[in-house]
Amino acid sequence: MKPETVTIEDKTFKIMIDAETIQARIVEIGIQINQQYEGKKPVLLGILNGCFLFMADLVKQIDVACEIAFMKVSSYHGGMESKRVVTEDYDLKMDIGNRHIIIIEDIVDTGHTMRFIVDKLKARNPVSVSICTLLHKPTAMEYQIEEINYIAFEIENKFVVGYGLDYKGFGRNFNAIYQVVQ
Ligand code: IMP
């Protein structure tokens, strides 16, 4: 099923990136990661909840030895405005000293959440920290984050749902990405 528009509560969203385009881009990113992490045994660190579909599809394209781990933080609390306060719901339990970390994130919007996570991880002395994000809104960025090495899609500064991203808790299960209709 491929609806052109979807409605969640009071908002309508129109298709922006279809499922086939997402999957094709993930194959390309998988190839890059396989080339750049050969022999490095990276830890793929998913940031819940938004990463879950992107991470599941991406790891199927990774064929270097790697470990999978998760952290859970919340910053939007279900609406369309960032609260600029990052709540830590579940911390990474693994010792990451001497490891290469690839953070898997759904979206880097203002960058506030990623700045918080990267600083927290770097204090634990990993060899490297790199960010792989499904979406990036460059014009919304408020922080300098050099660690963003893999971006599946750069998008304009409009609210999106689907493929892991939610509006008021709904829409994460859509296999495509939809943009709000103003
Ligand atoms: P930040 O502004 O970069 O800190 O983004 C914080 C978090 O807000 C992201 O990890 C997402 O979970 C969420 N977020 C940001 N933009 C959107 C959007 O357009 N749709 C759904 N969630 C979003």
CSV table of C-alpha atoms and ligand atoms in Angstrom, one decimal:
chain,number,residue,atom,x,y,z
A,1,MET,CA,0.0,0.0,0.0
A,2,LYS,CA,1.4,3.4,-1.0
A,3,PRO,CA,-1.0,6.2,0.1
A,4,GLU,CA,-0.2,9.7,-1.3
A,5,THR,CA,-1.4,11.4,1.9
A,6,VAL,CA,-1.9,10.2,5.5
A,7,THR,CA,-3.7,11.9,8.4
A,8,ILE,CA,-2.7,11.7,12.0
A,9,GLU,CA,-4.9,13.5,14.5
A,10,ASP,CA,-5.2,17.1,13.3
A,11,LYS,CA,-2.4,17.0,10.6
A,12,THR,CA,-2.2,15.8,7.0
A,13,PHE,CA,1.0,14.6,5.6
A,14,LYS,CA,2.0,14.0,1.9
A,15,ILE,CA,4.5,11.5,0.6
A,16,MET,CA,8.0,12.8,0.4
A,17,ILE,CA,10.4,9.7,0.1
A,18,ASP,CA,8.9,6.4,-1.0
A,19,ALA,CA,9.9,3.0,0.4
A,20,GLU,CA,11.9,2.0,-2.7
A,21,THR,CA,14.0,5.1,-2.6
A,22,ILE,CA,14.7,4.6,1.1
A,23,GLN,CA,15.8,1.0,0.6
A,24,ALA,CA,18.1,1.9,-2.3
A,25,ARG,CA,19.8,4.6,-0.3
A,26,ILE,CA,20.3,2.3,2.6
A,27,VAL,CA,22.1,-0.2,0.3
A,28,GLU,CA,24.5,2.6,-0.7
A,29,ILE,CA,25.2,3.6,2.9
A,30,GLY,CA,25.8,-0.1,3.8
A,31,ILE,CA,28.5,-0.3,1.1
A,32,GLN,CA,30.2,2.8,2.5
A,33,ILE,CA,30.1,1.5,6.1
A,34,ASN,CA,31.4,-1.9,5.0
A,35,GLN,CA,34.4,-0.2,3.2
A,36,GLN,CA,35.2,2.2,6.0
A,37,TYR,CA,34.9,-0.2,9.0
A,38,GLU,CA,36.5,-3.4,7.6
A,39,GLY,CA,38.3,-5.0,10.6
A,40,LYS,CA,37.2,-2.4,13.1
A,41,LYS,CA,34.4,-4.3,14.8
A,42,PRO,CA,32.2,-1.2,15.2
A,43,VAL,CA,29.3,-0.9,17.7
A,44,LEU,CA,26.2,0.2,15.9
A,45,LEU,CA,24.4,2.2,18.5
A,46,GLY,CA,20.7,2.8,17.7
A,47,ILE,CA,18.9,5.7,19.4
A,48,LEU,CA,15.4,4.6,20.2
A,49,ASN,CA,12.6,4.9,19.4
A,50,GLY,CA,13.0,6.5,16.0
A,51,CYS,CA,15.9,4.4,14.7
A,52,PHE,CA,14.2,1.1,14.8
A,53,LEU,CA,13.2,0.6,11.1
A,54,PHE,CA,16.2,2.4,9.7
A,55,MET,CA,18.6,0.4,11.9
A,56,ALA,CA,16.9,-2.9,11.1
A,57,ASP,CA,17.2,-2.4,7.4
A,58,LEU,CA,20.7,-0.9,7.5
A,59,VAL,CA,22.3,-3.7,9.6
A,60,LYS,CA,21.1,-6.2,7.0
A,61,GLN,CA,23.4,-4.5,4.6
A,62,ILE,CA,26.4,-4.5,6.9
A,63,ASP,CA,28.7,-7.5,6.5
A,64,VAL,CA,31.7,-6.4,8.7
A,65,ALA,CA,31.8,-7.9,12.2
A,66,CYS,CA,29.8,-5.5,14.4
A,67,GLU,CA,27.9,-5.4,17.7
A,68,ILE,CA,24.4,-3.9,18.1
A,69,ALA,CA,23.4,-1.7,21.1
A,70,PHE,CA,20.8,0.8,22.0
A,71,MET,CA,20.2,4.0,24.0
A,72,LYS,CA,16.8,5.7,24.5
A,73,VAL,CA,16.4,9.4,24.8
A,74,SER,CA,13.4,11.7,24.3
A,75,SER,CA,13.4,15.3,23.2
A,76,TYR,CA,10.2,16.0,21.3
A,77,HIS,CA,7.7,14.3,23.6
A,78,GLY,CA,5.4,13.6,20.7
A,79,GLY,CA,4.6,17.0,19.3
A,80,MET,CA,6.1,19.1,16.5
A,81,GLU,CA,8.3,21.4,18.7
A,82,SER,CA,11.6,20.5,20.2
A,83,LYS,CA,11.6,21.0,23.9
A,84,ARG,CA,15.4,21.4,24.0
A,85,VAL,CA,15.6,19.2,27.0
A,86,VAL,CA,17.0,15.7,26.5
A,87,THR,CA,15.5,13.1,28.8
A,88,GLU,CA,17.6,9.9,29.2
A,89,ASP,CA,15.3,6.9,29.3
A,90,TYR,CA,17.8,4.1,28.8
A,91,ASP,CA,21.6,4.4,28.9
A,92,LEU,CA,24.1,2.3,26.9
A,93,LYS,CA,25.3,-0.5,29.2
A,94,MET,CA,28.3,-1.6,27.1
A,95,ASP,CA,31.9,-0.5,27.9
A,96,ILE,CA,32.9,1.4,24.7
A,97,GLY,CA,36.5,2.3,25.7
A,98,ASN,CA,38.6,1.4,22.6
A,99,ARG,CA,35.6,0.8,20.3
A,100,HIS,CA,34.5,2.5,17.1
A,101,ILE,CA,30.9,3.7,17.6
A,102,ILE,CA,28.4,4.4,14.8
A,103,ILE,CA,25.3,6.2,16.1
A,104,ILE,CA,22.2,5.3,14.1
A,105,GLU,CA,19.6,8.1,14.4
A,106,ASP,CA,16.3,8.9,12.7
A,107,ILE,CA,16.8,12.6,12.2
A,108,VAL,CA,19.2,15.4,13.1
A,109,ASP,CA,17.0,18.5,13.4
A,110,THR,CA,18.5,21.3,15.6
A,111,GLY,CA,21.3,18.9,16.6
A,112,HIS,CA,20.6,19.4,20.3
A,113,THR,CA,20.0,15.7,20.9
A,114,MET,CA,23.0,14.6,18.9
A,115,ARG,CA,25.3,17.1,20.6
A,116,PHE,CA,24.2,15.7,24.0
A,117,ILE,CA,24.7,12.1,23.0
A,118,VAL,CA,28.0,12.5,21.3
A,119,ASP,CA,29.4,14.5,24.3
A,120,LYS,CA,28.2,11.8,26.6
A,121,LEU,CA,29.7,9.0,24.6
A,122,LYS,CA,33.1,10.7,24.0
A,123,ALA,CA,33.5,11.0,27.8
A,124,ARG,CA,33.7,7.2,27.8
A,125,ASN,CA,36.8,7.1,25.6
A,126,PRO,CA,35.8,5.4,22.4
A,127,VAL,CA,38.3,5.3,19.5
A,128,SER,CA,35.9,7.1,17.2
A,129,VAL,CA,32.3,8.3,17.1
A,130,SER,CA,30.5,8.7,13.8
A,131,ILE,CA,26.8,9.5,13.2
A,132,CYS,CA,24.7,7.8,10.5
A,133,THR,CA,21.3,9.6,10.2
A,134,LEU,CA,18.3,8.8,8.0
A,135,LEU,CA,17.3,12.4,7.7
A,136,HIS,CA,19.0,15.8,8.3
A,137,LYS,CA,17.5,19.2,8.2
A,138,PRO,CA,20.6,21.4,7.6
A,139,THR,CA,18.8,24.7,7.8
A,140,ALA,CA,17.5,23.8,11.3
A,141,MET,CA,21.0,23.1,12.7
A,142,GLU,CA,22.0,25.1,15.8
A,143,TYR,CA,25.1,23.1,16.7
A,144,GLN,CA,28.4,22.2,15.0
A,145,ILE,CA,28.5,18.4,14.7
A,146,GLU,CA,31.5,17.1,12.7
A,147,GLU,CA,30.7,13.5,13.5
A,148,ILE,CA,27.8,13.4,11.0
A,149,ASN,CA,29.4,11.1,8.4
A,150,TYR,CA,26.4,9.4,6.8
A,151,ILE,CA,23.2,11.1,5.8
A,152,ALA,CA,20.6,9.2,3.9
A,153,PHE,CA,18.5,12.2,2.9
A,154,GLU,CA,18.9,16.0,3.5
A,155,ILE,CA,15.4,17.5,3.8
A,156,GLU,CA,13.9,21.0,4.2
A,157,ASN,CA,12.9,22.3,7.6
A,158,LYS,CA,9.4,20.8,7.7
A,159,PHE,CA,8.0,18.2,10.1
A,160,VAL,CA,8.0,14.6,8.8
A,161,VAL,CA,6.6,11.3,9.9
A,162,GLY,CA,7.0,7.6,8.9
A,163,TYR,CA,9.7,5.0,8.8
A,164,GLY,CA,10.4,5.3,12.5
A,165,LEU,CA,9.4,9.0,13.0
A,166,ASP,CA,6.2,9.9,14.8
A,167,TYR,CA,3.7,12.6,15.3
A,168,LYS,CA,2.0,12.4,18.7
A,169,GLY,CA,3.2,8.8,18.9
A,170,PHE,CA,1.7,7.7,15.6
A,171,GLY,CA,3.1,7.0,12.1
A,172,ARG,CA,6.3,5.2,13.0
A,173,ASN,CA,5.1,2.1,11.2
A,174,PHE,CA,4.7,3.7,7.7
A,175,ASN,CA,7.2,2.3,5.2
A,176,ALA,CA,7.7,5.7,3.5
A,177,ILE,CA,8.4,9.2,4.8
A,178,TYR,CA,5.7,11.9,4.7
A,179,GLN,CA,5.9,15.7,5.1
A,180,VAL,CA,3.4,17.8,6.9
A,181,VAL,CA,1.0,19.8,4.7
A,182,GLN,CA,0.9,23.4,6.0
B,1,IMP,P1,17.0,17.7,17.5
B,1,IMP,O1,16.3,19.0,17.3
B,1,IMP,O2,18.1,17.5,16.5
B,1,IMP,O3,17.5,17.5,18.9
B,1,IMP,O4,15.9,16.5,17.3
B,1,IMP,C1,15.4,15.8,18.4
B,1,IMP,C2,14.5,14.6,18.0
B,1,IMP,O5,13.3,15.2,17.6
B,1,IMP,C3,14.9,13.7,16.9
B,1,IMP,O6,15.7,12.6,17.3
B,1,IMP,C4,13.5,13.2,16.5
B,1,IMP,O7,13.2,12.1,17.3
B,1,IMP,C5,12.6,14.3,16.8
B,1,IMP,N1,12.3,15.1,15.5
B,1,IMP,C6,13.0,16.1,15.0
B,1,IMP,N2,12.4,16.5,13.8
B,1,IMP,C7,11.4,15.7,13.6
B,1,IMP,C8,10.4,15.5,12.6
B,1,IMP,O8,10.3,16.3,11.6
B,1,IMP,N3,9.5,14.5,12.7
B,1,IMP,C9,9.5,13.7,13.8
B,1,IMP,N4,10.4,13.7,14.8
B,1,IMP,C10,11.3,14.7,14.7
